[in-house]
Coordinates of C-alpha atoms in Angstrom, one line a residue:
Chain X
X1 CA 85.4 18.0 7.1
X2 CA 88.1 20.4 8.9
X3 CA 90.2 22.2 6.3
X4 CA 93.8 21.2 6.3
X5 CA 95.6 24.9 7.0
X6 CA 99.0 23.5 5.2
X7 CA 100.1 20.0 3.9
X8 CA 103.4 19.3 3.6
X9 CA 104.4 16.5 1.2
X10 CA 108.1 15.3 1.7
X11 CA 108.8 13.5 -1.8
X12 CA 107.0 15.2 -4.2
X13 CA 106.6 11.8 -6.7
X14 CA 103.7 9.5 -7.8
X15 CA 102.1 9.1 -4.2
X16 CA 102.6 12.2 -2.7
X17 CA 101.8 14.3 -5.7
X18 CA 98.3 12.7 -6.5
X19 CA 97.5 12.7 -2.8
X20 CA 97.4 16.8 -2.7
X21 CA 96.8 17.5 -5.6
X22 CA 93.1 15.6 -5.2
X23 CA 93.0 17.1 -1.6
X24 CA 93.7 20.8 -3.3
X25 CA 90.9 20.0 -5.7
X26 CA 88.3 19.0 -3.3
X27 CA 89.1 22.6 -1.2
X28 CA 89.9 20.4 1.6
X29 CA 93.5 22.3 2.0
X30 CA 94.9 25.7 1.9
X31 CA 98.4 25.4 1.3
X32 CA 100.9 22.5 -0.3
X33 CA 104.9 22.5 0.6
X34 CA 106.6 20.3 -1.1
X35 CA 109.6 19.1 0.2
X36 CA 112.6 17.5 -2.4
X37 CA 116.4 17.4 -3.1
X38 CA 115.1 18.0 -7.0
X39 CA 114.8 21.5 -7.6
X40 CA 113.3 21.3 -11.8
X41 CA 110.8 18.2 -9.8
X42 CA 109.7 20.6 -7.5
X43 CA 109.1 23.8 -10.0
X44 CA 107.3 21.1 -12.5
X45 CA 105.4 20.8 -9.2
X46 CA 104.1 24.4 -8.7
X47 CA 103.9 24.5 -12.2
X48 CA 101.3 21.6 -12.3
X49 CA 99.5 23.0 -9.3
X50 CA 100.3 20.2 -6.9
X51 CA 102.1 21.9 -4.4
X52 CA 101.6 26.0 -3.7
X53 CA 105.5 26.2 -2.3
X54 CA 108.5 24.7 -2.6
X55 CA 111.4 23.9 0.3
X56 CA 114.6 21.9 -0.4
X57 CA 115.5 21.5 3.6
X58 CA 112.5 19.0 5.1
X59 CA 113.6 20.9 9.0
X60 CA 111.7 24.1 7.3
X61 CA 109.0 22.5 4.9
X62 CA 107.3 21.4 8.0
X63 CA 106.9 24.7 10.3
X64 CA 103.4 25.2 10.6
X65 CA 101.9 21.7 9.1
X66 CA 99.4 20.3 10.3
X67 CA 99.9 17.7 8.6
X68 CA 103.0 15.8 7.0
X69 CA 102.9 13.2 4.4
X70 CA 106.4 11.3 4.5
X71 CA 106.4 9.9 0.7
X72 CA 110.1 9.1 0.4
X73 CA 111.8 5.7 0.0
X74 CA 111.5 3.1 2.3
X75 CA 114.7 3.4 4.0
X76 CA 114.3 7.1 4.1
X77 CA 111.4 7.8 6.0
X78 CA 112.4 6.9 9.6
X79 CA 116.3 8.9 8.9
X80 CA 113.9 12.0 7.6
X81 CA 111.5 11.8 10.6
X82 CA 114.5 12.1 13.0
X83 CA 115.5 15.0 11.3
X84 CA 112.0 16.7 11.0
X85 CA 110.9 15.7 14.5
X86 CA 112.4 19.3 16.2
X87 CA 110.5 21.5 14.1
X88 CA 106.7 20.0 14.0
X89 CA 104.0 21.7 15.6
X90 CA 103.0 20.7 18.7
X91 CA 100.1 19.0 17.2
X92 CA 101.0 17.9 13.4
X93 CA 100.3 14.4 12.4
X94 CA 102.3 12.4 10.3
X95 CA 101.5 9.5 8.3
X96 CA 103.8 8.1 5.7
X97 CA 103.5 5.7 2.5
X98 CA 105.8 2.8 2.9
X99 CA 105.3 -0.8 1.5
X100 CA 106.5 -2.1 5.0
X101 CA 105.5 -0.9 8.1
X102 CA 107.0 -2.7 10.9
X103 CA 110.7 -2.0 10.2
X104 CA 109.6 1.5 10.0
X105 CA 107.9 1.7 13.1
X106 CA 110.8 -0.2 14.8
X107 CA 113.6 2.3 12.9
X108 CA 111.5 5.6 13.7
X109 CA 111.3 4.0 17.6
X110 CA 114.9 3.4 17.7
X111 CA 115.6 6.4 16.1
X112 CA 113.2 9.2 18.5
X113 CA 113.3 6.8 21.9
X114 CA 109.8 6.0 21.0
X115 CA 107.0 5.9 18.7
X116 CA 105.8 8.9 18.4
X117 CA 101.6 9.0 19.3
X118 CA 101.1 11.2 16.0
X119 CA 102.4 9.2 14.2
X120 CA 99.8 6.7 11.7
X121 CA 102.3 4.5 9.6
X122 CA 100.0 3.9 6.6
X123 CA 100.9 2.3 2.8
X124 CA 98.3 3.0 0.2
X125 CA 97.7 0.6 -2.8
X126 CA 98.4 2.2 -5.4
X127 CA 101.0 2.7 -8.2
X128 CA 101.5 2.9 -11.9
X129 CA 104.4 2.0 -14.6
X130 CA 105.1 6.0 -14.5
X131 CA 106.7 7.8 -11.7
X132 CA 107.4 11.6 -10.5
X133 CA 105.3 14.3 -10.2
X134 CA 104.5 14.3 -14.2
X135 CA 102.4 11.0 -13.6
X136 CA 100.5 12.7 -10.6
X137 CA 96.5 11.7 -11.0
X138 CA 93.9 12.9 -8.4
X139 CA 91.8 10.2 -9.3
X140 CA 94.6 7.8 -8.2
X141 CA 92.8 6.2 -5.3
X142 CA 89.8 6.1 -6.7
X143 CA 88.9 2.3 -5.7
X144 CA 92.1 1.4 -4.1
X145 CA 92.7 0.6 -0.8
X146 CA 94.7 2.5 1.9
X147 CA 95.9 0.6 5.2
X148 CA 96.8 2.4 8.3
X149 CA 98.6 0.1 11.0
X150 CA 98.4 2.5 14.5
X151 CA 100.1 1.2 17.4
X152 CA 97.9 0.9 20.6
X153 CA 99.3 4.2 21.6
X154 CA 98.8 6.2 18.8
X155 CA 97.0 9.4 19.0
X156 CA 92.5 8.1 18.3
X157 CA 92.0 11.9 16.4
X158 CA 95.1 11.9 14.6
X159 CA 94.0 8.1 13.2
X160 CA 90.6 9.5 12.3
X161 CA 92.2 12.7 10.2
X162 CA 94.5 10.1 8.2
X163 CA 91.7 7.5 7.8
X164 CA 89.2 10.5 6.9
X165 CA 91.7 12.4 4.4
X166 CA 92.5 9.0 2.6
X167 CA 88.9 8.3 2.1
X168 CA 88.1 12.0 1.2
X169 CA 90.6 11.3 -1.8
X170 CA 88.7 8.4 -2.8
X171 CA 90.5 5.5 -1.4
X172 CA 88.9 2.7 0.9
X173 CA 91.0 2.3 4.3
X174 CA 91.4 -0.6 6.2
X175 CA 93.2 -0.8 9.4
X176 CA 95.4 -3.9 10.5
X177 CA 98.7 -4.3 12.9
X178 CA 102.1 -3.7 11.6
X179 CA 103.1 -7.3 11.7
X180 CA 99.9 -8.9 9.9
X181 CA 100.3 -5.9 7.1
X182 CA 104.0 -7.0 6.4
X183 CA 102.7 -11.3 6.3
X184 CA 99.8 -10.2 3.8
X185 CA 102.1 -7.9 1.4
X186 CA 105.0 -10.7 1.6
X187 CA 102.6 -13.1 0.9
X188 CA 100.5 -11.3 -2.0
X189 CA 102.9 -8.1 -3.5
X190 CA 106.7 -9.1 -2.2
X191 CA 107.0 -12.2 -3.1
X192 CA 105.2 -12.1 -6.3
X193 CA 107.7 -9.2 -7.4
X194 CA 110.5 -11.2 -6.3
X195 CA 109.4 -14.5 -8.2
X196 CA 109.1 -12.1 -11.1
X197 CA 112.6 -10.6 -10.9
X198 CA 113.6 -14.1 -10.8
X199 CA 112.2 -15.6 -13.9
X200 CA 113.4 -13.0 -16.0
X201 CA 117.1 -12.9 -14.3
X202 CA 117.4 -16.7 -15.0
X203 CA 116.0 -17.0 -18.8
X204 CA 118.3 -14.2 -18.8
X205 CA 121.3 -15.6 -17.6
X206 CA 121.0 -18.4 -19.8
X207 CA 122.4 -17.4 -23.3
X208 CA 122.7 -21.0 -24.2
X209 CA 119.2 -20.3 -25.0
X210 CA 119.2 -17.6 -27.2
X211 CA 117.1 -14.8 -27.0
X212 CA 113.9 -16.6 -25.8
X213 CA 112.8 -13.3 -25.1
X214 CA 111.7 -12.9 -28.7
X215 CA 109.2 -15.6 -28.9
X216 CA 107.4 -14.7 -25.8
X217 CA 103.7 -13.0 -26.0
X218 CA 100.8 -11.5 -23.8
X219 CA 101.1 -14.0 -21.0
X220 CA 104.9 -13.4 -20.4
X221 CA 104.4 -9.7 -20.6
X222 CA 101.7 -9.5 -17.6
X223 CA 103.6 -11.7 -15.5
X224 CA 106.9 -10.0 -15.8
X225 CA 105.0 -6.9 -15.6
X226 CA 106.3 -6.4 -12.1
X227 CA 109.9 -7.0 -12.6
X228 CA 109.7 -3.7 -14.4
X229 CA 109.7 -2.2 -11.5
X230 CA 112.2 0.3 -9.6
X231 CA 114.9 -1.8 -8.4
X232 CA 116.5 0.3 -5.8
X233 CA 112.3 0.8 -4.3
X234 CA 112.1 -3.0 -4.3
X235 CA 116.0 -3.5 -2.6
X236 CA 114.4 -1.5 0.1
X237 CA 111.7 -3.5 0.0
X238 CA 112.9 -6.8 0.2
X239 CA 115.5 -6.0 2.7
X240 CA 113.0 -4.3 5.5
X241 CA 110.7 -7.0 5.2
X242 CA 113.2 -9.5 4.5
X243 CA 111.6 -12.4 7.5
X244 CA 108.2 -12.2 6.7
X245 CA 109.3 -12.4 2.6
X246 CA 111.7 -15.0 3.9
X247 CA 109.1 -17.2 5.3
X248 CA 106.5 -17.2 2.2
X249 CA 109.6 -17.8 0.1
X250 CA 110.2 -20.9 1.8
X251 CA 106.6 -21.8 1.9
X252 CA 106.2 -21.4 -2.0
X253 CA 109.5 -23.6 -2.2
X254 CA 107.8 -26.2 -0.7
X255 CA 104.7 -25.5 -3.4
X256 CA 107.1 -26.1 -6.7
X257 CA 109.1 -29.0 -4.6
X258 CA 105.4 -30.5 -4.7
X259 CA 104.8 -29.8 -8.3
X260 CA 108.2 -30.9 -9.2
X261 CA 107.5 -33.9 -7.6
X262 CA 103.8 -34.0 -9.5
X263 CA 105.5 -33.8 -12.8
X264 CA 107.9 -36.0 -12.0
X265 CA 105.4 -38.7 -11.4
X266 CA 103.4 -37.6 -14.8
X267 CA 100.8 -37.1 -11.9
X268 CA 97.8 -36.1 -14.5
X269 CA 95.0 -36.0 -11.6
X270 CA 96.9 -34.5 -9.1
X271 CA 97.9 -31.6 -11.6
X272 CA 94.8 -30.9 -12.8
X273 CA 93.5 -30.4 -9.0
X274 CA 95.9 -27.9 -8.1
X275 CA 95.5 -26.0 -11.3
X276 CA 91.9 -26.4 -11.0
X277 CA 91.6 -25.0 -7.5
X278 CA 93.9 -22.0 -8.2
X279 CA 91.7 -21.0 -11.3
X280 CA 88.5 -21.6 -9.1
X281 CA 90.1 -19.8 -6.9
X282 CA 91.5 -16.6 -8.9
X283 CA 88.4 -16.4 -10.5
X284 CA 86.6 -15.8 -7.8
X285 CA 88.4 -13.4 -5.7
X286 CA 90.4 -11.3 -8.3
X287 CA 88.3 -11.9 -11.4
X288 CA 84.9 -12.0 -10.1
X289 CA 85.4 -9.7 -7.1
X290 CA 83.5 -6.1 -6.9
X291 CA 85.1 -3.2 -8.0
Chain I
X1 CA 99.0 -18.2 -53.8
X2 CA 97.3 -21.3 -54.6
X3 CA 93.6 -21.4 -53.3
X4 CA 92.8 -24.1 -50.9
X5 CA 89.8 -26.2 -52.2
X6 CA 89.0 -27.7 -48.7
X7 CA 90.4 -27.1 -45.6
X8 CA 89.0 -28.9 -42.5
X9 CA 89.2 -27.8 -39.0
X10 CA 89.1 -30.4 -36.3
X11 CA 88.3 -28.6 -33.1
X12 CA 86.5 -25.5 -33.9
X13 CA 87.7 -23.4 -31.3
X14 CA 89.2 -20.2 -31.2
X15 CA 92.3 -21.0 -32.8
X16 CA 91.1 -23.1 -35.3
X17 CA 87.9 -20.7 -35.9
X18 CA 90.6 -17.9 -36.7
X19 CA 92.5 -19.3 -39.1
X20 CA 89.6 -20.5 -40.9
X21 CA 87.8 -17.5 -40.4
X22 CA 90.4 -15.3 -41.8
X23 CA 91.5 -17.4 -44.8
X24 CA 87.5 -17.0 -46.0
X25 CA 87.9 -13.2 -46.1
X26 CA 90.9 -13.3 -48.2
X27 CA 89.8 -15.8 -50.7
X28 CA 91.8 -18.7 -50.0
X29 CA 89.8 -21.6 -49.3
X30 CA 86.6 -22.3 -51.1
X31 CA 84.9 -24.7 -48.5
X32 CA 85.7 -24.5 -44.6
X33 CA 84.4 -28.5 -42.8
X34 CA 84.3 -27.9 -39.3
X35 CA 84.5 -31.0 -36.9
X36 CA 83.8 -31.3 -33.4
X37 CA 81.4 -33.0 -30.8
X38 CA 79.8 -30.2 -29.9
X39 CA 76.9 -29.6 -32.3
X40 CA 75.4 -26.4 -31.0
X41 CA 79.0 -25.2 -31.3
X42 CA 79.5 -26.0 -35.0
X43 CA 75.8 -24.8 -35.8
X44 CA 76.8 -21.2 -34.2
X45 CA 80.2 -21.5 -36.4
X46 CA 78.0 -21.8 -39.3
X47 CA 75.7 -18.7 -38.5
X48 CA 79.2 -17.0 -38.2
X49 CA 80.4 -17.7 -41.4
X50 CA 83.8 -19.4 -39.4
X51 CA 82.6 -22.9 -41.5
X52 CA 80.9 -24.0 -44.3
X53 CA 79.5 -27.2 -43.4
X54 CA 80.2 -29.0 -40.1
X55 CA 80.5 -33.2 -39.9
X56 CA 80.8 -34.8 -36.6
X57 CA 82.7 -37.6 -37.5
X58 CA 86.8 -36.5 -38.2
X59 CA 87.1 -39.7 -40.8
X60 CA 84.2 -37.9 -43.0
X61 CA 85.5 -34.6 -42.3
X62 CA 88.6 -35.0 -43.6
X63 CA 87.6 -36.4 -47.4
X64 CA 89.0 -34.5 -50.0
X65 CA 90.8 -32.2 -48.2
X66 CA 93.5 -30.2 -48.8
X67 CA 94.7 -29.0 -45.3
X68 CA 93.4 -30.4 -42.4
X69 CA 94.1 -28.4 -39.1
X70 CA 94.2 -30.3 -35.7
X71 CA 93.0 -27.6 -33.5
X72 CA 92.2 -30.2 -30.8
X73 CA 93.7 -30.4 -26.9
X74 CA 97.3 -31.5 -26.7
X75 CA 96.3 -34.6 -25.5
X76 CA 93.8 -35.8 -28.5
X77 CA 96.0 -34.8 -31.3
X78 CA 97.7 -38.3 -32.1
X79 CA 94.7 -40.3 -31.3
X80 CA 92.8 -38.3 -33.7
X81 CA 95.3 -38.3 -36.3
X82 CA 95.5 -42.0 -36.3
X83 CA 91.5 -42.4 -36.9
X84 CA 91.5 -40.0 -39.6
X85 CA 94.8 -41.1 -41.5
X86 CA 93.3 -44.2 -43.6
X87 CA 90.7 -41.3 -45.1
X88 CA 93.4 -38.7 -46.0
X89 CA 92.8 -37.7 -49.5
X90 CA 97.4 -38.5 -50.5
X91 CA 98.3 -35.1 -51.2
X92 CA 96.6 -34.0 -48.1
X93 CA 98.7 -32.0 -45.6
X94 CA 98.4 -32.0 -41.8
X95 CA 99.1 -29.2 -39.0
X96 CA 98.6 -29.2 -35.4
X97 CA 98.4 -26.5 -33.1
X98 CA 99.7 -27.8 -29.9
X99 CA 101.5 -26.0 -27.4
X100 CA 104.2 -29.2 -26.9
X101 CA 105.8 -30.5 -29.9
X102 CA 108.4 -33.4 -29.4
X103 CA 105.2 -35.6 -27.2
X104 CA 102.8 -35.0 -30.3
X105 CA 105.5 -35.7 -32.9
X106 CA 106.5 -39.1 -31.1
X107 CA 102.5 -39.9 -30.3
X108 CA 101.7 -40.3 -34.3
X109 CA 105.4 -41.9 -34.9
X110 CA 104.4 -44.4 -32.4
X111 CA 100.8 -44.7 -33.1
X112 CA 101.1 -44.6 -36.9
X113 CA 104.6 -46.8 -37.3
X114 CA 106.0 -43.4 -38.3
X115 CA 105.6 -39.2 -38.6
X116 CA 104.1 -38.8 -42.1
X117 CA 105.8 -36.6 -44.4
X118 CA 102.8 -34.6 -45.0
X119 CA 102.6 -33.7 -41.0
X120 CA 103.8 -29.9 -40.4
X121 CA 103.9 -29.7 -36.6
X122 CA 103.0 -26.2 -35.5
X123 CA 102.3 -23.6 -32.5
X124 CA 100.2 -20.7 -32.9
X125 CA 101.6 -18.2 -29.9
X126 CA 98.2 -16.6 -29.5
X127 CA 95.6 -16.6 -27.1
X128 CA 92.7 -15.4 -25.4
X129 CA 91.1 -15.2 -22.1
X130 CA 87.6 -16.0 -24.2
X131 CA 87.2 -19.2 -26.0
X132 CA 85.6 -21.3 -28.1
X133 CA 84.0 -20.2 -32.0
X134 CA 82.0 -16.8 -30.2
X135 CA 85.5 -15.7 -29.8
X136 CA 86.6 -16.5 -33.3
X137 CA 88.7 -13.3 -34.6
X138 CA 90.0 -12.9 -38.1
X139 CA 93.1 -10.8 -37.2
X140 CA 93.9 -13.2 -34.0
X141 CA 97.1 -13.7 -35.6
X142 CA 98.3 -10.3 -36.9
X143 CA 101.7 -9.7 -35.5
X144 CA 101.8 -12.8 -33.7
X145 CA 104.2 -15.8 -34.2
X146 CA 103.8 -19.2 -35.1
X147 CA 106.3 -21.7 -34.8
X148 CA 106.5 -24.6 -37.4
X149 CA 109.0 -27.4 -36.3
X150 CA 109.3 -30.0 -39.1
X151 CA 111.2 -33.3 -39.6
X152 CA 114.4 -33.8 -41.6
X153 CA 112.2 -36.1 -43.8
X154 CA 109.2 -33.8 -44.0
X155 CA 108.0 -32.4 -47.1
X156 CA 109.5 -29.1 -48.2
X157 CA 106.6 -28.4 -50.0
X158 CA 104.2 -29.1 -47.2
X159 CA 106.0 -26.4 -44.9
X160 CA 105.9 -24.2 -47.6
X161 CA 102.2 -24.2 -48.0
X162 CA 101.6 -24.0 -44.4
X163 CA 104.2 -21.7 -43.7
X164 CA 102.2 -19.0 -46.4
X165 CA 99.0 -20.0 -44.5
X166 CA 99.6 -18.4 -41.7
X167 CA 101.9 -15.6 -43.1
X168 CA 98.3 -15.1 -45.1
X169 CA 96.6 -14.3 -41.8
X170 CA 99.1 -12.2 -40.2
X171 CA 101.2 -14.1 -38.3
X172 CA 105.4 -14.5 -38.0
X173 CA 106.7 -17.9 -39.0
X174 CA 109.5 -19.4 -37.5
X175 CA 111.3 -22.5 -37.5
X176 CA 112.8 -24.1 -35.3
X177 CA 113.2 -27.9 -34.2
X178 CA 110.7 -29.6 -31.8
X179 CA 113.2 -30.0 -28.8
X180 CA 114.2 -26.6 -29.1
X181 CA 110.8 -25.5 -28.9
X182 CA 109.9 -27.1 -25.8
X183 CA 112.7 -25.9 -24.5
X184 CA 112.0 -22.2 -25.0
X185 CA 108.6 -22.8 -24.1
X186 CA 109.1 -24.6 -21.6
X187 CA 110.9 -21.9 -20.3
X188 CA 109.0 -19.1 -21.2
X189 CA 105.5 -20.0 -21.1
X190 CA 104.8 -23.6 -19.2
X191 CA 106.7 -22.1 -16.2
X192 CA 105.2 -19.2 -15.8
X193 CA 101.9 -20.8 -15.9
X194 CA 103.1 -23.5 -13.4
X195 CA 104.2 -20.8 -11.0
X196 CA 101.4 -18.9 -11.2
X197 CA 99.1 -21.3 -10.1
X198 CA 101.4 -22.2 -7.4
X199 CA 100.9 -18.5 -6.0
X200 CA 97.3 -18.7 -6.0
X201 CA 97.3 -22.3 -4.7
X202 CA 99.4 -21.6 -1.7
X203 CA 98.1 -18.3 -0.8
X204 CA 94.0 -20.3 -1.0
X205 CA 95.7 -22.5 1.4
X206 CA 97.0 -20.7 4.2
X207 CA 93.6 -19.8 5.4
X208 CA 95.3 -18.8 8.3
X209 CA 96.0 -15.2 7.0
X210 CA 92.3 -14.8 5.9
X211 CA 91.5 -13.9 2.6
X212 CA 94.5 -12.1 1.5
X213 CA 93.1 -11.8 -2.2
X214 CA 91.0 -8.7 -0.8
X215 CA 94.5 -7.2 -0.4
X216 CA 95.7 -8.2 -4.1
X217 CA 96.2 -4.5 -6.5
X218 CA 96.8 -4.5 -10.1
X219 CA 100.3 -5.8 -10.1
X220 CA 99.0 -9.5 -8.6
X221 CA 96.2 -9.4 -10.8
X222 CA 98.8 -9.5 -14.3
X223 CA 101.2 -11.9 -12.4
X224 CA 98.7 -14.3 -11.7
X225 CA 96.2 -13.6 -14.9
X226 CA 98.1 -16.8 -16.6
X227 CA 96.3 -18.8 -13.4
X228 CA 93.0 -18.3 -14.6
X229 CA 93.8 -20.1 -17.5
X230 CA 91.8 -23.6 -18.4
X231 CA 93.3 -26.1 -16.5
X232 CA 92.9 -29.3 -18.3
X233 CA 94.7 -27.6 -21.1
X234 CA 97.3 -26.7 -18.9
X235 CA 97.3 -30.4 -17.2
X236 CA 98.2 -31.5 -21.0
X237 CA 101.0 -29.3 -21.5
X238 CA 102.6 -30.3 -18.3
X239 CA 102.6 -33.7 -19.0
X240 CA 103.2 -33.7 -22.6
X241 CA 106.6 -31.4 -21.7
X242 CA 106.9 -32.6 -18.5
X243 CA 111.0 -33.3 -18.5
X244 CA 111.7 -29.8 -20.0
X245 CA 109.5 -28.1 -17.9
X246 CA 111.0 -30.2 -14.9
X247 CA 114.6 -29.1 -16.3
X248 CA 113.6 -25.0 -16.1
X249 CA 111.1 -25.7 -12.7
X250 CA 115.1 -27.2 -11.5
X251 CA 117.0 -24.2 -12.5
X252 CA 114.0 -21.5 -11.0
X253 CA 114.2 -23.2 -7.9
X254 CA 118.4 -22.3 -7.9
X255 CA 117.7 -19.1 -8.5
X256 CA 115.4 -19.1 -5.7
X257 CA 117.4 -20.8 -3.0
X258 CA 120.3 -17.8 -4.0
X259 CA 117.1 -15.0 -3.7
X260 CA 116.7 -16.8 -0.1
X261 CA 120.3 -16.7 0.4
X262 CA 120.6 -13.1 -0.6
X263 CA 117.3 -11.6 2.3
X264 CA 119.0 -14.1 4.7
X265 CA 122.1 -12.3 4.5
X266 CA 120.1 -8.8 3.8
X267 CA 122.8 -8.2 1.2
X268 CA 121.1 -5.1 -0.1
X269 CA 123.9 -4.4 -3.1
X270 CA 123.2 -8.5 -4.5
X271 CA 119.4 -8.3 -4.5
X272 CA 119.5 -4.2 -6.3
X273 CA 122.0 -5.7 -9.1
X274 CA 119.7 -8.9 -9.7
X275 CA 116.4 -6.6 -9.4
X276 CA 118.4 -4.0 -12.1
X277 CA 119.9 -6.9 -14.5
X278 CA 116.5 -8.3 -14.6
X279 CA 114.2 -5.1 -14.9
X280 CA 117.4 -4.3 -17.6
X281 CA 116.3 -7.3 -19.5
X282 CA 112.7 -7.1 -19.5
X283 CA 112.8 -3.3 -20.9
X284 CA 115.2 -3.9 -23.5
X285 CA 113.3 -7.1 -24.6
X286 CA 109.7 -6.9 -24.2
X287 CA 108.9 -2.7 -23.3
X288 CA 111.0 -1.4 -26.0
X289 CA 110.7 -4.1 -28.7
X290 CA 109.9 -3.9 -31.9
X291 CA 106.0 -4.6 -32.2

């Protein structure tokens, strides 16, 4: 594969950060910029060997990339891309990292007049309790998937590089459009972090309770797992994908309105179906699935 | 503490295997009678050293015991109790293990005219994805709780001795009455399960997005781990604690419809104080506490 000459990595955390540093590993690029406002993040950085360089102003970190990796927040990324879009080569590619991808597209289109054709909006799987460039892991897409959502007019080779680089760092890509990305994640990583936020905001909010915090074990904790998360990473979230959350919301309202309506009734059969085909069906696509 | 001359098991499962198998290693019961229907199950206990000598039929199982432990579904426990009742030795005392505890405790009132004073209700808060007497592990209970939840008129001396069972194998004790218990569990654990399997259940049928469990990363797996659990068990505990459960299900779905409310209005400032309040809570409560 074609040497990257120089990577630059805007948002030198998690994602970006276990991205190069695999790529520097595998000799598959010459030179890492990283690009932050947090000057001690960014020396940790050269200090850790993930990025060569370091640049505070994102207008210089990108002179000479070939290609740029956009791994800020979610309502960052189109705002930066304005502001970078001057001072890229005349062929860089840019690909970015965020959860949702076609409020991205439709900010960085409003934003530049169009969608730029080097552009490959992408959102890789991946992510761990710990965050910043300390928790950086080259083997973090080892096994996990990357997907890439290209418009019709986006640039074929500039696809390829993305789709190639991904897989080079271990992860599996998949491509989809924008819109079917955003129903899938809503569906299966949005709303389940919302639901989780959720349960732990009402037991919360009832003191009348007590602490019921104390008496709950290993089941609790893996299913509130996920409210753990950032909150200001899932604000961004939930608000740029807001419609297509919106609509599984209301969906899954209509699932406990049916099991409310089950255990009103004392409905034994009827429960013991629907609990029965989500096992069956857990078990066989996230317990029994292939690595 | 006293030894236990005879304790019988009825259901020799994991939980019940446990117990007994842990009280063996410390000395404190001389004979272990394990009792269930399955007979290649209670052969294998023996060859595990879990039970001493395994009956078939409870009202056999239980002469001349001490303690007898009904580790049977939620749903058998009263039934059982009142076949073996007429063979209790009288200073025999009785424990359950259900996850519900006002149903079972109002099952034997009703079946037996009332809820003898020898009857300790309890809830072991520990679990396993593997089942059954292979699973059996003497230090399941080690910093794990179990709740007792006696009567007014039950016998002090009764919850003592069980009480110091189960400190003896490692667990918490805490007492509590039966209502609050379903309450907290309720709360804490039936919902959680309930939702769960209403996630997998909707997403298996909206076949219209294709198999989106192909899409699914570590965070889905914990949230919906609780959905692989066995589901007639799971069809007992919503029934037995149906109107407490129905209670909680009510107030999730409030905090649902203002989560709905919130992405409609895409009021970005709302959803990042619930998302912080809630990952405030679950750090302070479950991360960081004491183990």
């Amino acid at each position: 594969m074609q040497t990257l000459q120089r990577l630059t990595v805007i948002g030198v955390g998690l994602i970006g950060s276990s991205f190069a540093l695999k790529l520097k590993q595998l000799g598959l690029v010459d030179e890492v910029v990283g690009c932050g406002r947090n000057r001690v993040n960014l020396i940790r950085a050269i200090e850790l060997g993930v990025i060569d360089r370091a640049e505070s102003d994102p207008t210089l970190a990108v002179a000479d990339a070939d290609l740029v990796l956009l791994a800020v927040p979610l309502g960052s990324i189109a705002p930066i891309y304005r502001r970078i879009q001057p001072y890229l080569s005349r062929n860089a590619i840019v690909t970015d990292v965020g959860s949702a991808k076609a409020s991205v597209i439709s900010e960085i289109a409003g934003l530049l007049g169009e969608c730029p054709a080097n552009f490959v909006p992408g959102h890789p799987i991946a992510g761990r309790e710990r965050s910043g460039v300390e928790a950086a892991d080259s083997e973090l897409y080892q096994q996990h998937r990357v997907i890439l959502t290209p418009l019709t007019h986006t640039n074929t080779e500039a696809i390829t590089r993305v789709s190639q680089l991904w897989q080079a760092v271990g992860a599996q890509v998949s491509m989809m459009t924008a819109s079917y990305h955003d129903e899938v994640f809503a569906a299966t990583s949005h709303l389940p972090h919302l639901l989780a936020f959720a349960l732990v905001d009402m037991l919360n909010e009832h003191p009348e309770l007590g602490n019921v915090f104390q008496y709950t074990a290993g089941g609790f904790r893996d299913f509130t797992r996920i409210a753990s998360s950032d909150a200001a990473m899932w604000r961004d979230i939930a608000i740029q994908n807001h419609s297509a959350i919106l609509k599984w919301l209301e969906a899954y309202q209509a699932e406990l309105d049916k099991l409310a309506e089950l255990l009103n009734k004392q409905d034994a059969t009827e429960l013991h179906q629907l609990f029965t085909a989500a096992k069956t069906a857990r078990d066989a696509h996230i317990v029994n699935r292939a690595p």
